[in-house]
Amino acid sequence: MGDRRRVGAGEYAERVNAAAQMLEGGVPIGDAALLLSARFGVSLRQARRYADSAAGGRVAVPEPTVVFTVKVPAVLAERIREEARVRGTTISSLVTGALSACLVSAGAGSPTDE
């Protein structure tokens, strides 16, 4: 069953939210796992993990991301890497947060405003 790859955050959210919808509708967790297994072509064990995660409620579906290359001075790149390491986060997450805060404070609105 399945292709033995990890799913991305969007697919994970879709599967957990499908399970949450079933659980909210009164479907027992074991039956939800069976349905998820068939629907998404995953093992019953993996489907049960999605159902167990869904017991805590729905999860946010992340926005799609794109690669955005910029050049910064080497010393700044190193400071960013170090800050991400200290915070226990990714460089992408750190830079996304910093740029979002910068745009909001500049009056450009949130990055999801269109």
PDB file of N, CA and C in Angstrom:
ATOM      1  N   MET A   1       0.827  -1.193   0.000  1.00  0.00           N
ATOM      2  CA  MET A   1       0.000   0.000   0.000  1.00  0.00           C
ATOM      3  C   MET A   1       0.862   1.244   0.000  1.00  0.00           C
ATOM      4  N   GLY A   2       0.434   2.297  -0.698  1.00  0.00           N
ATOM      5  CA  GLY A   2       1.146   3.568  -0.674  1.00  0.00           C
ATOM      6  C   GLY A   2       2.510   3.475  -1.316  1.00  0.00           C
ATOM      7  N   ASP A   3       3.195   4.604  -1.343  1.00  0.00           N
ATOM      8  CA  ASP A   3       4.508   4.616  -1.979  1.00  0.00           C
ATOM      9  C   ASP A   3       5.643   4.838  -0.985  1.00  0.00           C
ATOM     10  N   ARG A   4       5.391   4.645   0.295  1.00  0.00           N
ATOM     11  CA  ARG A   4       6.417   4.669   1.338  1.00  0.00           C
ATOM     12  C   ARG A   4       7.167   5.988   1.439  1.00  0.00           C
ATOM     13  N   ARG A   5       6.521   7.092   1.129  1.00  0.00           N
ATOM     14  CA  ARG A   5       7.166   8.387   1.281  1.00  0.00           C
ATOM     15  C   ARG A   5       6.444   9.163   2.371  1.00  0.00           C
ATOM     16  N   ARG A   6       7.154  10.109   2.928  1.00  0.00           N
ATOM     17  CA  ARG A   6       6.509  10.987   3.905  1.00  0.00           C
ATOM     18  C   ARG A   6       5.648  11.990   3.153  1.00  0.00           C
ATOM     19  N   VAL A   7       4.501  12.286   3.706  1.00  0.00           N
ATOM     20  CA  VAL A   7       3.659  13.283   3.066  1.00  0.00           C
ATOM     21  C   VAL A   7       4.080  14.665   3.544  1.00  0.00           C
ATOM     22  N   GLY A   8       3.805  15.660   2.734  1.00  0.00           N
ATOM     23  CA  GLY A   8       4.083  17.032   3.116  1.00  0.00           C
ATOM     24  C   GLY A   8       3.065  17.510   4.142  1.00  0.00           C
ATOM     25  N   ALA A   9       3.319  18.680   4.656  1.00  0.00           N
ATOM     26  CA  ALA A   9       2.454  19.238   5.698  1.00  0.00           C
ATOM     27  C   ALA A   9       1.025  19.429   5.217  1.00  0.00           C
ATOM     28  N   GLY A  10       0.851  19.795   3.949  1.00  0.00           N
ATOM     29  CA  GLY A  10      -0.495  19.987   3.414  1.00  0.00           C
ATOM     30  C   GLY A  10      -1.280  18.693   3.344  1.00  0.00           C
ATOM     31  N   GLU A  11      -0.629  17.635   2.863  1.00  0.00           N
ATOM     32  CA  GLU A  11      -1.291  16.325   2.791  1.00  0.00           C
ATOM     33  C   GLU A  11      -1.586  15.794   4.183  1.00  0.00           C
ATOM     34  N   TYR A  12      -0.650  15.978   5.100  1.00  0.00           N
ATOM     35  CA  TYR A  12      -0.861  15.540   6.475  1.00  0.00           C
ATOM     36  C   TYR A  12      -2.100  16.226   7.059  1.00  0.00           C
ATOM     37  N   ALA A  13      -2.177  17.546   6.880  1.00  0.00           N
ATOM     38  CA  ALA A  13      -3.323  18.292   7.400  1.00  0.00           C
ATOM     39  C   ALA A  13      -4.619  17.803   6.765  1.00  0.00           C
ATOM     40  N   GLU A  14      -4.586  17.544   5.461  1.00  0.00           N
ATOM     41  CA  GLU A  14      -5.785  17.048   4.771  1.00  0.00           C
ATOM     42  C   GLU A  14      -6.251  15.731   5.386  1.00  0.00           C
ATOM     43  N   ARG A  15      -5.325  14.842   5.657  1.00  0.00           N
ATOM     44  CA  ARG A  15      -5.679  13.523   6.192  1.00  0.00           C
ATOM     45  C   ARG A  15      -6.156  13.603   7.639  1.00  0.00           C
ATOM     46  N   VAL A  16      -5.493  14.393   8.444  1.00  0.00           N
ATOM     47  CA  VAL A  16      -5.931  14.554   9.838  1.00  0.00           C
ATOM     48  C   VAL A  16      -7.298  15.227   9.872  1.00  0.00           C
ATOM     49  N   ASN A  17      -7.500  16.231   9.034  1.00  0.00           N
ATOM     50  CA  ASN A  17      -8.786  16.925   9.026  1.00  0.00           C
ATOM     51  C   ASN A  17      -9.910  16.035   8.501  1.00  0.00           C
ATOM     52  N   ALA A  18      -9.599  15.143   7.566  1.00  0.00           N
ATOM     53  CA  ALA A  18     -10.603  14.175   7.104  1.00  0.00           C
ATOM     54  C   ALA A  18     -10.998  13.259   8.258  1.00  0.00           C
ATOM     55  N   ALA A  19     -10.008  12.838   9.023  1.00  0.00           N
ATOM     56  CA  ALA A  19     -10.284  12.000  10.190  1.00  0.00           C
ATOM     57  C   ALA A  19     -11.091  12.769  11.227  1.00  0.00           C
ATOM     58  N   ALA A  20     -10.731  14.024  11.450  1.00  0.00           N
ATOM     59  CA  ALA A  20     -11.455  14.844  12.427  1.00  0.00           C
ATOM     60  C   ALA A  20     -12.919  14.996  12.026  1.00  0.00           C
ATOM     61  N   GLN A  21     -13.163  15.184  10.738  1.00  0.00           N
ATOM     62  CA  GLN A  21     -14.542  15.311  10.258  1.00  0.00           C
ATOM     63  C   GLN A  21     -15.333  14.036  10.555  1.00  0.00           C
ATOM     64  N   MET A  22     -14.687  12.894  10.336  1.00  0.00           N
ATOM     65  CA  MET A  22     -15.365  11.625  10.631  1.00  0.00           C
ATOM     66  C   MET A  22     -15.661  11.495  12.118  1.00  0.00           C
ATOM     67  N   LEU A  23     -14.663  11.807  12.936  1.00  0.00           N
ATOM     68  CA  LEU A  23     -14.850  11.698  14.379  1.00  0.00           C
ATOM     69  C   LEU A  23     -15.928  12.655  14.876  1.00  0.00           C
ATOM     70  N   GLU A  24     -15.941  13.872  14.317  1.00  0.00           N
ATOM     71  CA  GLU A  24     -16.969  14.849  14.688  1.00  0.00           C
ATOM     72  C   GLU A  24     -18.354  14.352  14.296  1.00  0.00           C
ATOM     73  N   GLY A  25     -18.423  13.553  13.236  1.00  0.00           N
ATOM     74  CA  GLY A  25     -19.699  12.986  12.772  1.00  0.00           C
ATOM     75  C   GLY A  25     -20.113  11.739  13.528  1.00  0.00           C
ATOM     76  N   GLY A  26     -19.325  11.355  14.523  1.00  0.00           N
ATOM     77  CA  GLY A  26     -19.687  10.212  15.356  1.00  0.00           C
ATOM     78  C   GLY A  26     -19.130   8.875  14.896  1.00  0.00           C
ATOM     79  N   VAL A  27     -18.269   8.883  13.897  1.00  0.00           N
ATOM     80  CA  VAL A  27     -17.654   7.628  13.438  1.00  0.00           C
ATOM     81  C   VAL A  27     -16.639   7.182  14.488  1.00  0.00           C
ATOM     82  N   PRO A  28     -16.722   5.934  14.945  1.00  0.00           N
ATOM     83  CA  PRO A  28     -15.729   5.440  15.915  1.00  0.00           C
ATOM     84  C   PRO A  28     -14.321   5.494  15.322  1.00  0.00           C
ATOM     85  N   ILE A  29     -13.329   5.676  16.165  1.00  0.00           N
ATOM     86  CA  ILE A  29     -11.958   5.878  15.708  1.00  0.00           C
ATOM     87  C   ILE A  29     -11.441   4.701  14.877  1.00  0.00           C
ATOM     88  N   GLY A  30     -11.793   3.489  15.249  1.00  0.00           N
ATOM     89  CA  GLY A  30     -11.361   2.316  14.484  1.00  0.00           C
ATOM     90  C   GLY A  30     -11.957   2.296  13.088  1.00  0.00           C
ATOM     91  N   ASP A  31     -13.233   2.648  12.989  1.00  0.00           N
ATOM     92  CA  ASP A  31     -13.891   2.705  11.679  1.00  0.00           C
ATOM     93  C   ASP A  31     -13.320   3.845  10.839  1.00  0.00           C
ATOM     94  N   ALA A  32     -13.013   4.962  11.499  1.00  0.00           N
ATOM     95  CA  ALA A  32     -12.415   6.092  10.786  1.00  0.00           C
ATOM     96  C   ALA A  32     -11.067   5.676  10.196  1.00  0.00           C
ATOM     97  N   ALA A  33     -10.298   4.916  10.953  1.00  0.00           N
ATOM     98  CA  ALA A  33      -9.003   4.447  10.466  1.00  0.00           C
ATOM     99  C   ALA A  33      -9.170   3.557   9.238  1.00  0.00           C
ATOM    100  N   LEU A  34     -10.150   2.677   9.252  1.00  0.00           N
ATOM    101  CA  LEU A  34     -10.419   1.824   8.090  1.00  0.00           C
ATOM    102  C   LEU A  34     -10.775   2.658   6.864  1.00  0.00           C
ATOM    103  N   LEU A  35     -11.630   3.653   7.059  1.00  0.00           N
ATOM    104  CA  LEU A  35     -12.037   4.510   5.949  1.00  0.00           C
ATOM    105  C   LEU A  35     -10.863   5.329   5.414  1.00  0.00           C
ATOM    106  N   LEU A  36     -10.048   5.853   6.314  1.00  0.00           N
ATOM    107  CA  LEU A  36      -8.882   6.632   5.906  1.00  0.00           C
ATOM    108  C   LEU A  36      -7.883   5.774   5.130  1.00  0.00           C
ATOM    109  N   SER A  37      -7.699   4.549   5.582  1.00  0.00           N
ATOM    110  CA  SER A  37      -6.786   3.635   4.911  1.00  0.00           C
ATOM    111  C   SER A  37      -7.204   3.422   3.461  1.00  0.00           C
ATOM    112  N   ALA A  38      -8.480   3.201   3.258  1.00  0.00           N
ATOM    113  CA  ALA A  38      -8.993   2.986   1.896  1.00  0.00           C
ATOM    114  C   ALA A  38      -8.941   4.272   1.082  1.00  0.00           C
ATOM    115  N   ARG A  39      -9.328   5.377   1.679  1.00  0.00           N
ATOM    116  CA  ARG A  39      -9.407   6.648   0.953  1.00  0.00           C
ATOM    117  C   ARG A  39      -8.042   7.146   0.489  1.00  0.00           C
ATOM    118  N   PHE A  40      -7.037   7.026   1.358  1.00  0.00           N
ATOM    119  CA  PHE A  40      -5.726   7.595   1.051  1.00  0.00           C
ATOM    120  C   PHE A  40      -4.682   6.549   0.653  1.00  0.00           C
ATOM    121  N   GLY A  41      -5.070   5.279   0.642  1.00  0.00           N
ATOM    122  CA  GLY A  41      -4.144   4.235   0.232  1.00  0.00           C
ATOM    123  C   GLY A  41      -2.967   4.067   1.170  1.00  0.00           C
ATOM    124  N   VAL A  42      -3.237   4.186   2.470  1.00  0.00           N
ATOM    125  CA  VAL A  42      -2.186   4.034   3.474  1.00  0.00           C
ATOM    126  C   VAL A  42      -2.491   2.805   4.322  1.00  0.00           C
ATOM    127  N   SER A  43      -1.491   2.364   5.066  1.00  0.00           N
ATOM    128  CA  SER A  43      -1.694   1.206   5.932  1.00  0.00           C
ATOM    129  C   SER A  43      -2.703   1.548   7.028  1.00  0.00           C
ATOM    130  N   LEU A  44      -3.294   0.513   7.576  1.00  0.00           N
ATOM    131  CA  LEU A  44      -4.229   0.714   8.676  1.00  0.00           C
ATOM    132  C   LEU A  44      -3.521   1.345   9.872  1.00  0.00           C
ATOM    133  N   ARG A  45      -2.279   0.960  10.091  1.00  0.00           N
ATOM    134  CA  ARG A  45      -1.493   1.538  11.188  1.00  0.00           C
ATOM    135  C   ARG A  45      -1.304   3.047  10.994  1.00  0.00           C
ATOM    136  N   GLN A  46      -0.957   3.472   9.767  1.00  0.00           N
ATOM    137  CA  GLN A  46      -0.773   4.896   9.496  1.00  0.00           C
ATOM    138  C   GLN A  46      -2.102   5.631   9.599  1.00  0.00           C
ATOM    139  N   ALA A  47      -3.150   5.015   9.080  1.00  0.00           N
ATOM    140  CA  ALA A  47      -4.478   5.636   9.153  1.00  0.00           C
ATOM    141  C   ALA A  47      -4.889   5.835  10.612  1.00  0.00           C
ATOM    142  N   ARG A  48      -4.551   4.882  11.459  1.00  0.00           N
ATOM    143  CA  ARG A  48      -4.879   5.016  12.878  1.00  0.00           C
ATOM    144  C   ARG A  48      -4.108   6.186  13.494  1.00  0.00           C
ATOM    145  N   ARG A  49      -2.862   6.406  13.036  1.00  0.00           N
ATOM    146  CA  ARG A  49      -2.099   7.562  13.528  1.00  0.00           C
ATOM    147  C   ARG A  49      -2.797   8.869  13.165  1.00  0.00           C
ATOM    148  N   TYR A  50      -3.313   8.945  11.927  1.00  0.00           N
ATOM    149  CA  TYR A  50      -4.047  10.149  11.525  1.00  0.00           C
ATOM    150  C   TYR A  50      -5.287  10.323  12.402  1.00  0.00           C
ATOM    151  N   ALA A  51      -6.001   9.232  12.641  1.00  0.00           N
ATOM    152  CA  ALA A  51      -7.210   9.309  13.463  1.00  0.00           C
ATOM    153  C   ALA A  51      -6.876   9.707  14.898  1.00  0.00           C
ATOM    154  N   ASP A  52      -5.797   9.157  15.432  1.00  0.00           N
ATOM    155  CA  ASP A  52      -5.388   9.529  16.796  1.00  0.00           C
ATOM    156  C   ASP A  52      -5.028  11.020  16.873  1.00  0.00           C
ATOM    157  N   SER A  53      -4.340  11.513  15.840  1.00  0.00           N
ATOM    158  CA  SER A  53      -3.996  12.941  15.806  1.00  0.00           C
ATOM    159  C   SER A  53      -5.252  13.797  15.727  1.00  0.00           C
ATOM    160  N   ALA A  54      -6.243  13.301  15.008  1.00  0.00           N
ATOM    161  CA  ALA A  54      -7.483  14.048  14.822  1.00  0.00           C
ATOM    162  C   ALA A  54      -8.312  14.126  16.091  1.00  0.00           C
ATOM    163  N   ALA A  55      -8.049  13.243  17.034  1.00  0.00           N
ATOM    164  CA  ALA A  55      -8.797  13.269  18.289  1.00  0.00           C
ATOM    165  C   ALA A  55      -8.577  14.598  19.014  1.00  0.00           C
ATOM    166  N   GLY A  56      -7.463  15.268  18.734  1.00  0.00           N
ATOM    167  CA  GLY A  56      -7.182  16.575  19.324  1.00  0.00           C
ATOM    168  C   GLY A  56      -7.819  17.719  18.551  1.00  0.00           C
ATOM    169  N   GLY A  57      -8.505  17.419  17.462  1.00  0.00           N
ATOM    170  CA  GLY A  57      -9.162  18.452  16.655  1.00  0.00           C
ATOM    171  C   GLY A  57      -8.453  18.657  15.328  1.00  0.00           C
ATOM    172  N   ARG A  58      -9.037  19.514  14.550  1.00  0.00           N
ATOM    173  CA  ARG A  58      -8.500  19.809  13.222  1.00  0.00           C
ATOM    174  C   ARG A  58      -7.171  20.549  13.331  1.00  0.00           C
ATOM    175  N   VAL A  59      -6.382  20.472  12.263  1.00  0.00           N
ATOM    176  CA  VAL A  59      -5.100  21.170  12.209  1.00  0.00           C
ATOM    177  C   VAL A  59      -5.132  22.188  11.076  1.00  0.00           C
ATOM    178  N   ALA A  60      -4.338  23.221  11.209  1.00  0.00           N
ATOM    179  CA  ALA A  60      -4.276  24.262  10.181  1.00  0.00           C
ATOM    180  C   ALA A  60      -3.596  23.716   8.929  1.00  0.00           C
ATOM    181  N   VAL A  61      -4.124  24.092   7.790  1.00  0.00           N
ATOM    182  CA  VAL A  61      -3.524  23.714   6.514  1.00  0.00           C
ATOM    183  C   VAL A  61      -2.516  24.795   6.158  1.00  0.00           C
ATOM    184  N   PRO A  62      -1.247  24.429   6.035  1.00  0.00           N
ATOM    185  CA  PRO A  62      -0.236  25.447   5.764  1.00  0.00           C
ATOM    186  C   PRO A  62      -0.340  25.993   4.347  1.00  0.00           C
ATOM    187  N   GLU A  63       0.106  27.223   4.199  1.00  0.00           N
ATOM    188  CA  GLU A  63       0.137  27.823   2.862  1.00  0.00           C
ATOM    189  C   GLU A  63       1.247  27.176   2.052  1.00  0.00           C
ATOM    190  N   PRO A  64       1.055  27.090   0.749  1.00  0.00           N
ATOM    191  CA  PRO A  64       2.147  26.580  -0.089  1.00  0.00           C
ATOM    192  C   PRO A  64       3.340  27.532  -0.023  1.00  0.00           C
ATOM    193  N   THR A  65       4.516  26.989  -0.189  1.00  0.00           N
ATOM    194  CA  THR A  65       5.721  27.812  -0.148  1.00  0.00           C
ATOM    195  C   THR A  65       6.430  27.754  -1.493  1.00  0.00           C
ATOM    196  N   VAL A  66       7.264  28.736  -1.720  1.00  0.00           N
ATOM    197  CA  VAL A  66       8.077  28.789  -2.938  1.00  0.00           C
ATOM    198  C   VAL A  66       9.502  29.137  -2.541  1.00  0.00           C
ATOM    199  N   VAL A  67      10.420  28.758  -3.375  1.00  0.00           N
ATOM    200  CA  VAL A  67      11.816  29.135  -3.152  1.00  0.00           C
ATOM    201  C   VAL A  67      11.971  30.582  -3.603  1.00  0.00           C
ATOM    202  N   PHE A  68      12.607  31.380  -2.765  1.00  0.00           N
ATOM    203  CA  PHE A  68      12.812  32.800  -3.031  1.00  0.00           C
ATOM    204  C   PHE A  68      14.257  33.103  -2.671  1.00  0.00           C
ATOM    205  N   THR A  69      15.091  33.251  -3.663  1.00  0.00           N
ATOM    206  CA  THR A  69      16.522  33.415  -3.442  1.00  0.00           C
ATOM    207  C   THR A  69      16.901  34.886  -3.370  1.00  0.00           C
ATOM    208  N   VAL A  70      17.627  35.231  -2.331  1.00  0.00           N
ATOM    209  CA  VAL A  70      18.159  36.586  -2.193  1.00  0.00           C
ATOM    210  C   VAL A  70      19.619  36.479  -1.800  1.00  0.00           C
ATOM    211  N   LYS A  71      20.375  37.523  -2.094  1.00  0.00           N
ATOM    212  CA  LYS A  71      21.768  37.569  -1.676  1.00  0.00           C
ATOM    213  C   LYS A  71      21.884  38.526  -0.502  1.00  0.00           C
ATOM    214  N   VAL A  72      22.547  38.057   0.545  1.00  0.00           N
ATOM    215  CA  VAL A  72      22.799  38.880   1.723  1.00  0.00           C
ATOM    216  C   VAL A  72      24.283  38.770   2.047  1.00  0.00           C
ATOM    217  N   PRO A  73      24.807  39.738   2.769  1.00  0.00           N
ATOM    218  CA  PRO A  73      26.210  39.640   3.162  1.00  0.00           C
ATOM    219  C   PRO A  73      26.462  38.348   3.956  1.00  0.00           C
ATOM    220  N   ALA A  74      27.635  37.775   3.782  1.00  0.00           N
ATOM    221  CA  ALA A  74      27.986  36.506   4.433  1.00  0.00           C
ATOM    222  C   ALA A  74      27.828  36.580   5.945  1.00  0.00           C
ATOM    223  N   VAL A  75      28.217  37.699   6.542  1.00  0.00           N
ATOM    224  CA  VAL A  75      28.110  37.829   7.998  1.00  0.00           C
ATOM    225  C   VAL A  75      26.650  37.798   8.439  1.00  0.00           C
ATOM    226  N   LEU A  76      25.749  38.388   7.653  1.00  0.00           N
ATOM    227  CA  LEU A  76      24.327  38.354   7.990  1.00  0.00           C
ATOM    228  C   LEU A  76      23.778  36.936   7.855  1.00  0.00           C
ATOM    229  N   ALA A  77      24.174  36.237   6.808  1.00  0.00           N
ATOM    230  CA  ALA A  77      23.734  34.846   6.626  1.00  0.00           C
ATOM    231  C   ALA A  77      24.157  33.995   7.815  1.00  0.00           C
ATOM    232  N   GLU A  78      25.361  34.182   8.286  1.00  0.00           N
ATOM    233  CA  GLU A  78      25.840  33.407   9.431  1.00  0.00           C
ATOM    234  C   GLU A  78      25.057  33.757  10.695  1.00  0.00           C
ATOM    235  N   ARG A  79      24.747  35.038  10.879  1.00  0.00           N
ATOM    236  CA  ARG A  79      23.952  35.448  12.047  1.00  0.00           C
ATOM    237  C   ARG A  79      22.562  34.833  11.991  1.00  0.00           C
ATOM    238  N   ILE A  80      21.981  34.775  10.798  1.00  0.00           N
ATOM    239  CA  ILE A  80      20.648  34.178  10.633  1.00  0.00           C
ATOM    240  C   ILE A  80      20.706  32.680  10.949  1.00  0.00           C
ATOM    241  N   ARG A  81      21.696  31.995  10.420  1.00  0.00           N
ATOM    242  CA  ARG A  81      21.855  30.554  10.708  1.00  0.00           C
ATOM    243  C   ARG A  81      21.986  30.311  12.207  1.00  0.00           C
ATOM    244  N   GLU A  82      22.812  31.103  12.857  1.00  0.00           N
ATOM    245  CA  GLU A  82      23.037  30.942  14.294  1.00  0.00           C
ATOM    246  C   GLU A  82      21.766  31.231  15.082  1.00  0.00           C
ATOM    247  N   GLU A  83      21.060  32.283  14.719  1.00  0.00           N
ATOM    248  CA  GLU A  83      19.812  32.616  15.426  1.00  0.00           C
ATOM    249  C   GLU A  83      18.782  31.507  15.270  1.00  0.00           C
ATOM    250  N   ALA A  84      18.681  30.955  14.071  1.00  0.00           N
ATOM    251  CA  ALA A  84      17.746  29.844  13.844  1.00  0.00           C
ATOM    252  C   ALA A  84      18.137  28.647  14.706  1.00  0.00           C
ATOM    253  N   ARG A  85      19.430  28.364  14.781  1.00  0.00           N
ATOM    254  CA  ARG A  85      19.902  27.247  15.598  1.00  0.00           C
ATOM    255  C   ARG A  85      19.576  27.469  17.070  1.00  0.00           C
ATOM    256  N   VAL A  86      19.838  28.683  17.569  1.00  0.00           N
ATOM    257  CA  VAL A  86      19.573  29.004  18.970  1.00  0.00           C
ATOM    258  C   VAL A  86      18.080  28.880  19.288  1.00  0.00           C
ATOM    259  N   ARG A  87      17.240  29.330  18.382  1.00  0.00           N
ATOM    260  CA  ARG A  87      15.790  29.271  18.597  1.00  0.00           C
ATOM    261  C   ARG A  87      15.204  27.885  18.345  1.00  0.00           C
ATOM    262  N   GLY A  88      16.000  27.024  17.745  1.00  0.00           N
ATOM    263  CA  GLY A  88      15.496  25.681  17.439  1.00  0.00           C
ATOM    264  C   GLY A  88      14.476  25.686  16.320  1.00  0.00           C
ATOM    265  N   THR A  89      14.684  26.551  15.342  1.00  0.00           N
ATOM    266  CA  THR A  89      13.759  26.656  14.223  1.00  0.00           C
ATOM    267  C   THR A  89      14.543  26.581  12.922  1.00  0.00           C
ATOM    268  N   THR A  90      13.843  26.685  11.823  1.00  0.00           N
ATOM    269  CA  THR A  90      14.519  26.658  10.526  1.00  0.00           C
ATOM    270  C   THR A  90      14.859  28.076  10.087  1.00  0.00           C
ATOM    271  N   ILE A  91      15.816  28.170   9.196  1.00  0.00           N
ATOM    272  CA  ILE A  91      16.158  29.472   8.621  1.00  0.00           C
ATOM    273  C   ILE A  91      14.929  30.046   7.915  1.00  0.00           C
ATOM    274  N   SER A  92      14.219  29.208   7.171  1.00  0.00           N
ATOM    275  CA  SER A  92      13.030  29.674   6.450  1.00  0.00           C
ATOM    276  C   SER A  92      11.988  30.259   7.394  1.00  0.00           C
ATOM    277  N   SER A  93      11.754  29.575   8.501  1.00  0.00           N
ATOM    278  CA  SER A  93      10.769  30.059   9.466  1.00  0.00           C
ATOM    279  C   SER A  93      11.197  31.382  10.084  1.00  0.00           C
ATOM    280  N   LEU A  94      12.456  31.481  10.439  1.00  0.00           N
ATOM    281  CA  LEU A  94      12.978  32.712  11.028  1.00  0.00           C
ATOM    282  C   LEU A  94      12.858  33.883  10.053  1.00  0.00           C
ATOM    283  N   VAL A  95      13.294  33.679   8.824  1.00  0.00           N
ATOM    284  CA  VAL A  95      13.266  34.751   7.820  1.00  0.00           C
ATOM    285  C   VAL A  95      11.829  35.108   7.459  1.00  0.00           C
ATOM    286  N   THR A  96      10.946  34.113   7.335  1.00  0.00           N
ATOM    287  CA  THR A  96       9.537  34.386   7.039  1.00  0.00           C
ATOM    288  C   THR A  96       8.926  35.270   8.117  1.00  0.00           C
ATOM    289  N   GLY A  97       9.184  34.927   9.380  1.00  0.00           N
ATOM    290  CA  GLY A  97       8.650  35.733  10.476  1.00  0.00           C
ATOM    291  C   GLY A  97       9.190  37.156  10.465  1.00  0.00           C
ATOM    292  N   ALA A  98      10.483  37.284  10.223  1.00  0.00           N
ATOM    293  CA  ALA A  98      11.103  38.612  10.215  1.00  0.00           C
ATOM    294  C   ALA A  98      10.570  39.463   9.058  1.00  0.00           C
ATOM    295  N   LEU A  99      10.474  38.873   7.881  1.00  0.00           N
ATOM    296  CA  LEU A  99       9.964  39.636   6.731  1.00  0.00           C
ATOM    297  C   LEU A  99       8.492  39.990   6.909  1.00  0.00           C
ATOM    298  N   SER A 100       7.705  39.068   7.439  1.00  0.00           N
ATOM    299  CA  SER A 100       6.289  39.352   7.687  1.00  0.00           C
ATOM    300  C   SER A 100       6.126  40.510   8.660  1.00  0.00           C
ATOM    301  N   ALA A 101       6.895  40.470   9.760  1.00  0.00           N
ATOM    302  CA  ALA A 101       6.835  41.550  10.752  1.00  0.00           C
ATOM    303  C   ALA A 101       7.258  42.873  10.134  1.00  0.00           C
ATOM    304  N   CYS A 102       8.273  42.840   9.304  1.00  0.00           N
ATOM    305  CA  CYS A 102       8.760  44.049   8.646  1.00  0.00           C
ATOM    306  C   CYS A 102       7.681  44.637   7.730  1.00  0.00           C
ATOM    307  N   LEU A 103       7.036  43.779   6.949  1.00  0.00           N
ATOM    308  CA  LEU A 103       6.004  44.263   6.023  1.00  0.00           C
ATOM    309  C   LEU A 103       4.784  44.802   6.763  1.00  0.00           C
ATOM    310  N   VAL A 104       4.399  44.150   7.842  1.00  0.00           N
ATOM    311  CA  VAL A 104       3.258  44.629   8.630  1.00  0.00           C
ATOM    312  C   VAL A 104       3.590  45.978   9.252  1.00  0.00           C
ATOM    313  N   SER A 105       4.788  46.123   9.820  1.00  0.00           N
ATOM    314  CA  SER A 105       5.148  47.396  10.452  1.00  0.00           C
ATOM    315  C   SER A 105       5.310  48.512   9.419  1.00  0.00           C
ATOM    316  N   ALA A 106       5.613  48.139   8.184  1.00  0.00           N
ATOM    317  CA  ALA A 106       5.743  49.136   7.119  1.00  0.00           C
ATOM    318  C   ALA A 106       4.383  49.506   6.511  1.00  0.00           C
ATOM    319  N   GLY A 107       3.329  48.857   7.048  1.00  0.00           N
ATOM    320  CA  GLY A 107       1.986  49.157   6.554  1.00  0.00           C
ATOM    321  C   GLY A 107       1.610  48.420   5.288  1.00  0.00           C
ATOM    322  N   ALA A 108       2.382  47.410   4.937  1.00  0.00           N
ATOM    323  CA  ALA A 108       2.095  46.639   3.735  1.00  0.00           C
ATOM    324  C   ALA A 108       1.072  45.545   3.974  1.00  0.00           C
ATOM    325  N   GLY A 109       0.595  45.407   5.211  1.00  0.00           N
ATOM    326  CA  GLY A 109      -0.373  44.358   5.530  1.00  0.00           C
ATOM    327  C   GLY A 109       0.308  43.030   5.729  1.00  0.00           C
ATOM    328  N   SER A 110      -0.518  42.012   5.946  1.00  0.00           N
ATOM    329  CA  SER A 110       0.045  40.680   6.154  1.00  0.00           C
ATOM    330  C   SER A 110       0.387  40.061   4.815  1.00  0.00           C
ATOM    331  N   PRO A 111       1.303  39.097   4.799  1.00  0.00           N
ATOM    332  CA  PRO A 111       1.719  38.500   3.534  1.00  0.00           C
ATOM    333  C   PRO A 111       0.604  37.747   2.829  1.00  0.00           C
ATOM    334  N   THR A 112      -0.472  37.418   3.551  1.00  0.00           N
ATOM    335  CA  THR A 112      -1.557  36.695   2.911  1.00  0.00           C
ATOM    336  C   THR A 112      -2.636  37.636   2.393  1.00  0.00           C
ATOM    337  N   ASP A 113      -2.507  38.937   2.632  1.00  0.00           N
ATOM    338  CA  ASP A 113      -3.478  39.909   2.092  1.00  0.00           C
ATOM    339  C   ASP A 113      -3.307  39.999   0.595  1.00  0.00           C
ATOM    340  N   GLU A 114      -4.403  39.928  -0.107  1.00  0.00           N
ATOM    341  CA  GLU A 114      -4.329  40.073  -1.568  1.00  0.00           C
ATOM    342  C   GLU A 114      -5.424  40.987  -2.033  1.00  0.00           C
TER     343      GLU A 114
END
